XYZ file of C-alpha atoms in Angstrom:
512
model
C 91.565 85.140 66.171
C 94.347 87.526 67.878
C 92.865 90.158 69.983
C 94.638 93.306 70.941
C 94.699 93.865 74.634
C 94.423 97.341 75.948
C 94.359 98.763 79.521
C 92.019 101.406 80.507
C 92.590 102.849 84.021
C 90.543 105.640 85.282
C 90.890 106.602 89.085
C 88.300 109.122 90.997
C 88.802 110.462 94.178
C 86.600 113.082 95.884
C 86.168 113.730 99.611
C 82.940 115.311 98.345
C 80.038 116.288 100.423
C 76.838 114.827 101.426
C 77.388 117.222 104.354
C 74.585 120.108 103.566
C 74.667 123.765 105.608
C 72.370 123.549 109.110
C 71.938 120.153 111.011
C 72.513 117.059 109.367
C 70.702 114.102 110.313
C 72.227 111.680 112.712
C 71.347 108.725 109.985
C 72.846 110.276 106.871
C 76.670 108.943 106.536
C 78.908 111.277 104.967
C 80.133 109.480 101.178
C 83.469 110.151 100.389
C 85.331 107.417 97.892
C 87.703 106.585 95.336
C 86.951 104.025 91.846
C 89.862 102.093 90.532
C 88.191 100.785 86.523
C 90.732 99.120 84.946
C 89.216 96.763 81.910
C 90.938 94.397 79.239
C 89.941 94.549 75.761
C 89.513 92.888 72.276
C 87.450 94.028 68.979
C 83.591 93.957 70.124
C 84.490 92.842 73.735
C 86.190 94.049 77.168
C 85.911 92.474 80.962
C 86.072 95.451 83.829
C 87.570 94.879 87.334
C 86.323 98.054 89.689
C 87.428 98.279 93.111
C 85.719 101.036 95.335
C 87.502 102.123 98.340
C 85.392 104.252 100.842
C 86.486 107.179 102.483
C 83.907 108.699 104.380
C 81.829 107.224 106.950
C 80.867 103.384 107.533
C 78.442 102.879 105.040
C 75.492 99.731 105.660
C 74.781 99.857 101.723
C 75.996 100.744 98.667
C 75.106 101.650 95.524
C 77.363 102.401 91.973
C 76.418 104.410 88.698
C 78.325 105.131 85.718
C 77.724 106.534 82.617
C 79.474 104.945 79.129
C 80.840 107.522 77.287
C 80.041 105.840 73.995
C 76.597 104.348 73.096
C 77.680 100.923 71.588
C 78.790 100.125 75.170
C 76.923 97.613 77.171
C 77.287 95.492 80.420
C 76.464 91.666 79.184
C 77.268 89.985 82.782
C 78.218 91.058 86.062
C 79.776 89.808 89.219
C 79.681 90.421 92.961
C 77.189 93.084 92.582
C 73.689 93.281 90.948
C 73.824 94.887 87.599
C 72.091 96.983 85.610
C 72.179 99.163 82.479
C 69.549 101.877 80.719
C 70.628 103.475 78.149
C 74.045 104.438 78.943
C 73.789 104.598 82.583
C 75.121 101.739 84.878
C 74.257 101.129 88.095
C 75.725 98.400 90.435
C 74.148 97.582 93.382
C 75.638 95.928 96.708
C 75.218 92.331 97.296
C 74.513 90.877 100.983
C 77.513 89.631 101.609
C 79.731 92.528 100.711
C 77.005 96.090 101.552
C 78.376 96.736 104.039
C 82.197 99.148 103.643
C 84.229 100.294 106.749
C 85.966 103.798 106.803
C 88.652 103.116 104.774
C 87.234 99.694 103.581
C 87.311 98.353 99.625
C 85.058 96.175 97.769
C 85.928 94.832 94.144
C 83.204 93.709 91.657
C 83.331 93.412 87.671
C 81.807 92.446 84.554
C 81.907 91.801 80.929
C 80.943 93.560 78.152
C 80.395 94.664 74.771
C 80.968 97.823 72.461
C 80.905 98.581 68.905
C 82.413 101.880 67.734
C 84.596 102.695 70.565
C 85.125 101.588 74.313
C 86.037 105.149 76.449
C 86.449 104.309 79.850
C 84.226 105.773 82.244
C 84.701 108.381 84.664
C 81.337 109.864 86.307
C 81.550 107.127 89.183
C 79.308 107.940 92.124
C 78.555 106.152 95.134
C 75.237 106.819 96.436
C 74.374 109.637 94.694
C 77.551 110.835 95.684
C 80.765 111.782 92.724
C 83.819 110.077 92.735
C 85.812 112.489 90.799
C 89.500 112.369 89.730
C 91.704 112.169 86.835
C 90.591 111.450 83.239
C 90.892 108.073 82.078
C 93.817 106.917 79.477
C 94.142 103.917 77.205
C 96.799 102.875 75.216
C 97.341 99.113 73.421
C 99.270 97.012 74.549
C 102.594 95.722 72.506
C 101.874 92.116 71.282
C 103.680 89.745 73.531
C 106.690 87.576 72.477
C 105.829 83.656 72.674
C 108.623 81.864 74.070
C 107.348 78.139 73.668
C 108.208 75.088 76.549
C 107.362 71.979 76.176
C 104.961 70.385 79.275
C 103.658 66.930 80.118
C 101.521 67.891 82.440
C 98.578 65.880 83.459
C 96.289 69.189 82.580
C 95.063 70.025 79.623
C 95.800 72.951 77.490
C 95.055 76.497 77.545
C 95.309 79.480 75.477
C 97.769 81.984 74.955
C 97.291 86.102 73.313
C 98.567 89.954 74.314
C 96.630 91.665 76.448
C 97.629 94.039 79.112
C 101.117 95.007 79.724
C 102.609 94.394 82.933
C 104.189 97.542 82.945
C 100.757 99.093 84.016
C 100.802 96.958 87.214
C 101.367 98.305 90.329
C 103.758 97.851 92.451
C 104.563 94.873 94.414
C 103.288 94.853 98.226
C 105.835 93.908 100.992
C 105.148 92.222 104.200
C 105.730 88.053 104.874
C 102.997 85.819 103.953
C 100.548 85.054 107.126
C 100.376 81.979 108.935
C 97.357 80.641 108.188
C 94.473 78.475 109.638
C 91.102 76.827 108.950
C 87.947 78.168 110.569
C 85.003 76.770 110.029
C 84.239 77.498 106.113
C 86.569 79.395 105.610
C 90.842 80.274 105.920
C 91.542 82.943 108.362
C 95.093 84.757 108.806
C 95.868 82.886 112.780
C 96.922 86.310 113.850
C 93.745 88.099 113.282
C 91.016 85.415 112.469
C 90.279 87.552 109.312
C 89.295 85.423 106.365
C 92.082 84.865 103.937
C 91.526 83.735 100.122
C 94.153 81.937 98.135
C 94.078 83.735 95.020
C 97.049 82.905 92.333
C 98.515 80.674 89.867
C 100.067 77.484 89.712
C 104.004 76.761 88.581
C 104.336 73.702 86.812
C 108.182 72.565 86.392
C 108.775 71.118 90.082
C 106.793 67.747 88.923
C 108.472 67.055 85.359
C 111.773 68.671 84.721
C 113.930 66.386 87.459
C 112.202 63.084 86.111
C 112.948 64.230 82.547
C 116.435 64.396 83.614
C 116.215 68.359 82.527
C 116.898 70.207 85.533
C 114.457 71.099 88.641
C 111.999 74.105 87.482
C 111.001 74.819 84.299
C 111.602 78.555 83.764
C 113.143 81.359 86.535
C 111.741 81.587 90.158
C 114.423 83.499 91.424
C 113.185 87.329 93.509
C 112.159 88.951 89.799
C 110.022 86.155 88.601
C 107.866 86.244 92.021
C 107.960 89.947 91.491
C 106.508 90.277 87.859
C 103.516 87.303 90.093
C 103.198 90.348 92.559
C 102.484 92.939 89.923
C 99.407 90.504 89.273
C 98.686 90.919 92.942
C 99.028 86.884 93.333
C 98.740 85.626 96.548
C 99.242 82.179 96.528
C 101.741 80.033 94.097
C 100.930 76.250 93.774
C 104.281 74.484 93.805
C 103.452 71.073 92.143
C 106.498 68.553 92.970
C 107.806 65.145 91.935
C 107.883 62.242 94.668
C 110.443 60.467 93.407
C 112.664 63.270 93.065
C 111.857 64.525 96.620
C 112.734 61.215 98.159
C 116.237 61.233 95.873
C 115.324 57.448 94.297
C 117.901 55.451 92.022
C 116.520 56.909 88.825
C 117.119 60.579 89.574
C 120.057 62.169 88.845
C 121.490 63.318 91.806
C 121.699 66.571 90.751
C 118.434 66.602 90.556
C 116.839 64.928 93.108
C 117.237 64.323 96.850
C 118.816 66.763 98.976
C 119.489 69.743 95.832
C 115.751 69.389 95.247
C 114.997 69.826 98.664
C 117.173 72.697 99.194
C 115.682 74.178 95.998
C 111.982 73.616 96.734
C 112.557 74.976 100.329
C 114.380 78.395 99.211
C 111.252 78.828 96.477
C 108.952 78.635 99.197
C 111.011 80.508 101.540
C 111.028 83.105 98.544
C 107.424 83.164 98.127
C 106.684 83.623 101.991
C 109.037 86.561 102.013
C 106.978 88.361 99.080
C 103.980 88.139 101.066
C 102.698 84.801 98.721
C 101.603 81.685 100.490
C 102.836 78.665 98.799
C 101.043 75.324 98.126
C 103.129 72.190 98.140
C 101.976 69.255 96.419
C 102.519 65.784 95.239
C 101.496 65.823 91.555
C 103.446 63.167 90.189
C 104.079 59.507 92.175
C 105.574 56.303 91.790
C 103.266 53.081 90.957
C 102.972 51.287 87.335
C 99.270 51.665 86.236
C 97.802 50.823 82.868
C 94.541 51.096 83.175
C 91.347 53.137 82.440
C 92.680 56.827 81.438
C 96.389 55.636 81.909
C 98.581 58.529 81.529
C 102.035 56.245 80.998
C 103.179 52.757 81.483
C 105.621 54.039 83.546
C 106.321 52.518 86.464
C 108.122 55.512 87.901
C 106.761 59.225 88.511
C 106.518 60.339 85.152
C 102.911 60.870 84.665
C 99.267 61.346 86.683
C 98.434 57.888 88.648
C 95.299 57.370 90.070
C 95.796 57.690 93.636
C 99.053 58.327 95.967
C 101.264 54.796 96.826
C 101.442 53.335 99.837
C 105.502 52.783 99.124
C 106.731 55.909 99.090
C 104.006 58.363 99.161
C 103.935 58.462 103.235
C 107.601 58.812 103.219
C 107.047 61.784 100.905
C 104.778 63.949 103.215
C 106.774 62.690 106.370
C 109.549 64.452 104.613
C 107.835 67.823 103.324
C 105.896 68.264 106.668
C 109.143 67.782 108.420
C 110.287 70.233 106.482
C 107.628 72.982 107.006
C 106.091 72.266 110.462
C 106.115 75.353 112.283
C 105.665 77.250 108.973
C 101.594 77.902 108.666
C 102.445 79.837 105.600
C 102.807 76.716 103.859
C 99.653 74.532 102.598
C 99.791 71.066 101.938
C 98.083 69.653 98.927
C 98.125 65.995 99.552
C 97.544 64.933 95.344
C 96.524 66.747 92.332
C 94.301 64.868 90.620
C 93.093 61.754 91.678
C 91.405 59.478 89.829
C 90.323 56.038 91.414
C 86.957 55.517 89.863
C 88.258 54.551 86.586
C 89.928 51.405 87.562
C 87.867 50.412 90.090
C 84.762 50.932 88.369
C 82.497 53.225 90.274
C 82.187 56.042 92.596
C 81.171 54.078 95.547
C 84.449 51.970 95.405
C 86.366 55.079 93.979
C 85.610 57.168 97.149
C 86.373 54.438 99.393
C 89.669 53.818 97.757
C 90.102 57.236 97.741
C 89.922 57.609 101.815
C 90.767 54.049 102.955
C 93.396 53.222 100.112
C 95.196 49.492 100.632
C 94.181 47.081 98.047
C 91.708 48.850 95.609
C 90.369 47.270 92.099
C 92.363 47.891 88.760
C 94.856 49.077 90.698
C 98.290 47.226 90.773
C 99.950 49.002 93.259
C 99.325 49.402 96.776
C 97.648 52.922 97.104
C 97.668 55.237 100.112
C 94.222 56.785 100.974
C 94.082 60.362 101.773
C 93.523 59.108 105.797
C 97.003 57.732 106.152
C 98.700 60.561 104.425
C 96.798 62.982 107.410
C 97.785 61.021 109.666
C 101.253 60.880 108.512
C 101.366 64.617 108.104
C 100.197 65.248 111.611
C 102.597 62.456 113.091
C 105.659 65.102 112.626
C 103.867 67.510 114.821
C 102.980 69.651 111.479
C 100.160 72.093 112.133
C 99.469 73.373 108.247
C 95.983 73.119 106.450
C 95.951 70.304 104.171
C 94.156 70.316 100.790
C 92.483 67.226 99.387
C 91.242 66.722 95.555
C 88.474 64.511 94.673
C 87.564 61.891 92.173
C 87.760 62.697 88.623
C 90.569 64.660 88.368
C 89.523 66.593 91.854
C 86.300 67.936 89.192
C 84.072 65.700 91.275
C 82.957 66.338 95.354
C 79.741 64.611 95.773
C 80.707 62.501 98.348
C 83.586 64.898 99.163
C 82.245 65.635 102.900
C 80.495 61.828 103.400
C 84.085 60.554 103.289
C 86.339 63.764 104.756
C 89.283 61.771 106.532
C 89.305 62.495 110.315
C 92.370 65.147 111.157
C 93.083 66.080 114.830
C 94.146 69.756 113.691
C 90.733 70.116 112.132
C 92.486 72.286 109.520
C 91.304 70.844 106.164
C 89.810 72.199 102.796
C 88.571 70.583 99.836
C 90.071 71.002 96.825
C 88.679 71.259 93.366
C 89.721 71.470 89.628
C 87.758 72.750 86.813
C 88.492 72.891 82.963
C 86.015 73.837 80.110
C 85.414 70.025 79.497
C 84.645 68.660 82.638
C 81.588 67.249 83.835
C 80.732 69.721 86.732
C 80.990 73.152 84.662
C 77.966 75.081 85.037
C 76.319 76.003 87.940
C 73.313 74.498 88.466
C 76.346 71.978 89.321
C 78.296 73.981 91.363
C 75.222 75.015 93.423
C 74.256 71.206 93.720
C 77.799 69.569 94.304
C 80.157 72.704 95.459
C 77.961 74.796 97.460
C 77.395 72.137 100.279
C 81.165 71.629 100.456
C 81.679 75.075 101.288
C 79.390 75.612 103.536
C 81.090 73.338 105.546
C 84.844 73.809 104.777
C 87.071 75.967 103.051
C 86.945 75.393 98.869
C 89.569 76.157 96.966
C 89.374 75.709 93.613
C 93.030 74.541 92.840
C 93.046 74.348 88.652
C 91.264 76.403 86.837
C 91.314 76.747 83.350
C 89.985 76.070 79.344
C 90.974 75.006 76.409
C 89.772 77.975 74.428
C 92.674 80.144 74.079
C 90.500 82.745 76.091
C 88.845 83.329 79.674
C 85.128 83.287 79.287
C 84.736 80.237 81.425
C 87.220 81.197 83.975
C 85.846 84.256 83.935
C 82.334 82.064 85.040
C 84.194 79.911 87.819
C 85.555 83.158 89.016
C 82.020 84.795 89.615
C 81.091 82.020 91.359
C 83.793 81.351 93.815
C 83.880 85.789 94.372
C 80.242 85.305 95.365
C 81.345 82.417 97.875
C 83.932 84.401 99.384
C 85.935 81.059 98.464
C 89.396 80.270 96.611
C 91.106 79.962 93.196
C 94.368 79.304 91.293
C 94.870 79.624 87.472
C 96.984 76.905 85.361
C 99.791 77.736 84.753
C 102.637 80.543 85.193
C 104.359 79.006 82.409
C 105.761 80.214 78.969
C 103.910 77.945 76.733
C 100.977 78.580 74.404
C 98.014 76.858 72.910
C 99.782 74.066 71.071
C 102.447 72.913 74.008
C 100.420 73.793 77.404
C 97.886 76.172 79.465
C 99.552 79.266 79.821
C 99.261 82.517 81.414
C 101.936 84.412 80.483
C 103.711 84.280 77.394
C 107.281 85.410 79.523
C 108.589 85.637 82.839
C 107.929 89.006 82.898
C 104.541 88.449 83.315
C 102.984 89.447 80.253
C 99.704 87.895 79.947
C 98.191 86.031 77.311
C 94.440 86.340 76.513
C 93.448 83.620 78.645
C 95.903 85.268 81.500
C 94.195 88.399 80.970
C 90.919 87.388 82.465
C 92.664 86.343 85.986
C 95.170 88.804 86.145
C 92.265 91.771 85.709
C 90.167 89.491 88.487
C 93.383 89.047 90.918
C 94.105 93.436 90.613
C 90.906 93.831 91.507
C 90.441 91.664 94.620
C-alpha cells in the first residue's frame, strides 16, 4: 500500500527561567533549550526524530514531556531515551550514556507511533519542568515522488521504494572538509580532537557494475549537486563500492572505463565527498575468480558478481593501488570486501573463518583466495595509515568468531564490519546482544548494509535503535534510483527525494 509522507516540524526555543527572585541554590542549573520534532507519516502511523539542544547551564540529567494534541496519538516504541506515555502526556527520560548535555550541547532520540483521527505535532516541549516554547508547528504532504527505474545486479537484495518527505524541507548543507579519522579503542575518533566520530550515511552502488557491464563508470550523477541533495539528509559518510578489475584496467575493460579514467574518476568522487564534509568508504565489492559453488552468484570468471572471498591474483594488487592512492588521506576508510562468504564452499564456520583470515588454498574454492591478513598487510606496506573495515562470514551478517580471528595490523586502526537485511539470520536482538555487543566493546562496529525487503523501514528502524544505543555506526543500501522490483532504494531521484523505506533513515540521519 502507498503511504503519503508528510513532514511535521515544530521548533521551541525559550531562554526561560528556572531562575526565581532571592538566592538561588548553588545546585539548581538554570534550563534554557530548544526542541527540533520533525516526524514522517503514513495513514495510522508516523516515526519522530527530536533533537534537544540545551541552552542554559550544564545539565547532569534530563528529562522530556510533551503533550499530543490529539487523543488517538500514541508512542508504540522509543529509542535512545526511556519512554513513556499517560494519557496524552509523553515523557522521555535520559539514558546513561547520553544524561548528561553541555551548555550548548544536543542530544537526539525518537520513536514510532500511532494515531487515528489526526496526527498534530506537538509543541508544549519542556525540559525538566522547564518550557521550550517557540513557533507553532506546520505540516503539509508531501508531492508523490517520480520513480525513475535503474536496473542493478547487485549482490544485495532488494528494498522498497514510496513518497515521503520532501527534500525541500531539509536544511541546508554544512561546510567544512571531512576529518581525518582514527580508531580508538571501541570506537572512531576525529585525530584532531579524539572526539568520537560515527559513520552515518548511505551507500552508492554504480562504481562495482556499470564499467564491467561495459555501461559507463557510476550509475546515476555524483557530481557537487548530487552530494548536496546527500547533505540535506545530513549524511556523513558515502560507501563507494568499486570493481577490481576495472581498478586494475584488465583486458576485458574497456579502456574508457577502466584503468587510469576510473581511477581519476573514483579519486575526484572521493575528493568531492571530503570537500562536503562526507567521509568516504572505498571498497572492493566485486573481484576476479571463477566460482560455482554453494550460493554462486555467476559463472563468471571475471568481476561480474559477489565471490566468496578476495583473490590472491589481483586482489593485493588492488589495495596496493587504492592505498597508494589515499595514504596520507585519513578521511578515507578502507573496506577490504563486502560480503564475504567462505563457509558455503568450504563447509563450515570453523574452516570458513580460517579461510577467511589465512586465505591460500581453501575448500570449494577454485581460485586462490587472499585472507583478510595479507590484504592488511598489503595496505600497510604503502605506508597507508587509514582504518580498515572487515566483513564477516555470511554475507558480513555473521561475527561470532569476528574478534577470535581479527588479523594482526601494526596501525591498530581496525573495525568490524557488519551487514543486516530483514532475512538474515542475526536480526533480532537477543542476537545482536549475543554476537554484536562483544564486538563492540572491543572495536569500532559499523554496520555497513542495512536494509529490508519490505518496501518500508520498520526493521531498519530496529537496527537503528540498537546501534544509537551503542554509540556505534550505520549505512543504508542504496542512494540509487531504483524501486522495489529492480533494487533497494532510497531515493526515488537524485534530488534526494526519499522513498518510504528512505524515509526512516533520512528522519534518523536529521536527527543525529
Amino acid at each position: 500500500m502507498r503511504r503519503r509522507g508528510a513532514i511535521l516540524t515544530a521548533l521551541g526555543l525559550l531562554a526561560a527561567g528556572g531562575l526565581a527572585l532571592g538566592n538561588t541554590p548553588a545546585a539548581q542549573a538554570a534550563v534554557a533549550c530548544k526542541v527540533t520534532y520533525t516526524a514522517s507519516q503514513w495513514q495510522g502511523g508516523m516515526s519522530a526524530n527530536l533533537s534537544i539542544q540545551n541552552l542554559g547551564d550544564a545539565l547532569n540529567n534530563w528529562t522530556l514531556t510533551f503533550t499530543f494534541p490529539d487523543s488517538g496519538q500514541k508512542v508504540t516504541q522509543g529509542w535512545s531515551a526511556t519512554w513513556s506515555q499517560s494519557g496524552s502526556t509523553v515523557t522521555a527520560t535520559a539514558m546513561d550514556w547520553n544524561k548528561s548535555l553541555s551548555t550548548g550541547g544536543s542530544t537526539s532520540i525518537g520513536f514510532n507511533g500511532s494515531w487515528s483521527g489526526a496526527n498534530p505535532a506537538p509543541a508544549d516541549f519542556a525540559l525538566n519542568g522547564v518550557a521550550c516554547n517557540g513557533s507553532t508547528p506546520s505540516q503539509s504532504p508531501s508531492p508523490s515522488p517520480s520513480r525513475s527505474p535503474s536496473p542493478s545486479p547487485s549482490s544485495s537484495p532488494s528494498r522498497s521504494p514510496s513518497p515521503s518527505p520532501s527534500p525541500s524541507t531539509s536544511p541546508s548543507p554544512s561546510t567544512g572538509a571531512a576529518p581525518k579519522l582514527k580508531v580508538s579503542g571501541n570506537r572512531i575518533v576525529n585525530a584532531a580532537t579524539g572526539t568520537p566520530y560515527r559513520l552515518l550515511g548511505v551507500n552508492r552502488s554504480g562504481g562495482e557494475f556499470m564499467c564491467v557491464q561495459g555501461r559507463g563508470i557510476w550509475d546515476g550523477p555524483v557530481d557537487n549537486a548530487a552530494i548536496d541533495a546527500m547533505k540535506a539528509w545530513n549524511v556523513r559518510a558515502v560507501r563507494v563500492p568499486l570493481n577490481e578489475e576495472c581498478w586494475l584496467g584488465l583486458s576485458n575493460i574497456q579502456s574508457s572505463y577502466g584503468g587510469a579514467a576510473y581511477q581519476t574518476e573514483v579519486k575526484a568522487y572521493v575528493d568531492r565527498l571530503v570537500a562536503k564534509g562526507i567521509t568516504p568508504i572505498v571498497e572492493m565489492h566485486w573481484n576476479y575468480g571463477q566460482y560455482t559453488g554453494n550460493s554462486s552468484g555467476c559463472s563468471d570468471v571475471h568481476a561480474s558478481c559477489q565471490k566468496p572471498m578476495p583473490d590472491a591474483q589481483y586482489a593485493p594488487q588492488f589495495w596496493t593501488g587504492v592505498a597508494n592512492a589515499f595514504k596520507g588521506r585519513d578521511e578515507v576508510v578502507f573496506d577490504l570486501f563486502n560480503e564475504p562468504y567462505p563457509e558455503r564452499a568450504t563447509g563450515s564456520a570453523a574452516s570458513g573463518w580460517a579461510c577467511w583470515r589465512d586465505g591460500g588454498t581453501c575448500s570449494g574454492i577454485p581460485y586462490q583466495v587472499a585472507g583478510f591478513q595479507s590484504l592488511v598487510n598489503a595496505v600497510r606496506a604503502t605506508g597507508a595509515t587509514n582504518i580498515i573495515m572487515l566483513g564477516g562470514l555470511a554475507y558480513s551478517n555473521d561475527l561470532s568468531q569476528w574478534l577470535q580471528y581479527k588479523p594482526a595490523d601494526s596501525r591498530n586502526n581496525l573495525a568490524a564490519a557488519w551487514h543486516v537485511y530483514n532475512f538474515n539470520s542475526c536480526v533480532s536482538t537477543s542476537c545482536w546482544d549475543s554476537q554484536l555487543a562483544p564486538v563492540a566493546a572491543q572495536v569500532p562496529l559499523v554496520a555497513g548494509e542495512i536494509g529490508e525487503n519490505t518496501c518500508s523501514h520498520g526493521f531498519i528502524d530496529q537496527v537503528m535503535n540498537w546501534f544509537d544505543a551503542k554509540g556505534a555506526s550505520y549505512l543504508g543500501w542504496t542512494w540509487n534510483a531504483w524501486d522495489c522490483s529492480t533494487g533497494p532504494s532510497l531515493i526515488s531521484d537524485y534530488n534526494g527525494t526519499p522513498t518510504a523505506f528512505g524515509a526512516g533513515l533520512r528522519a534518523r540521519l536529521l536527527s543525529s
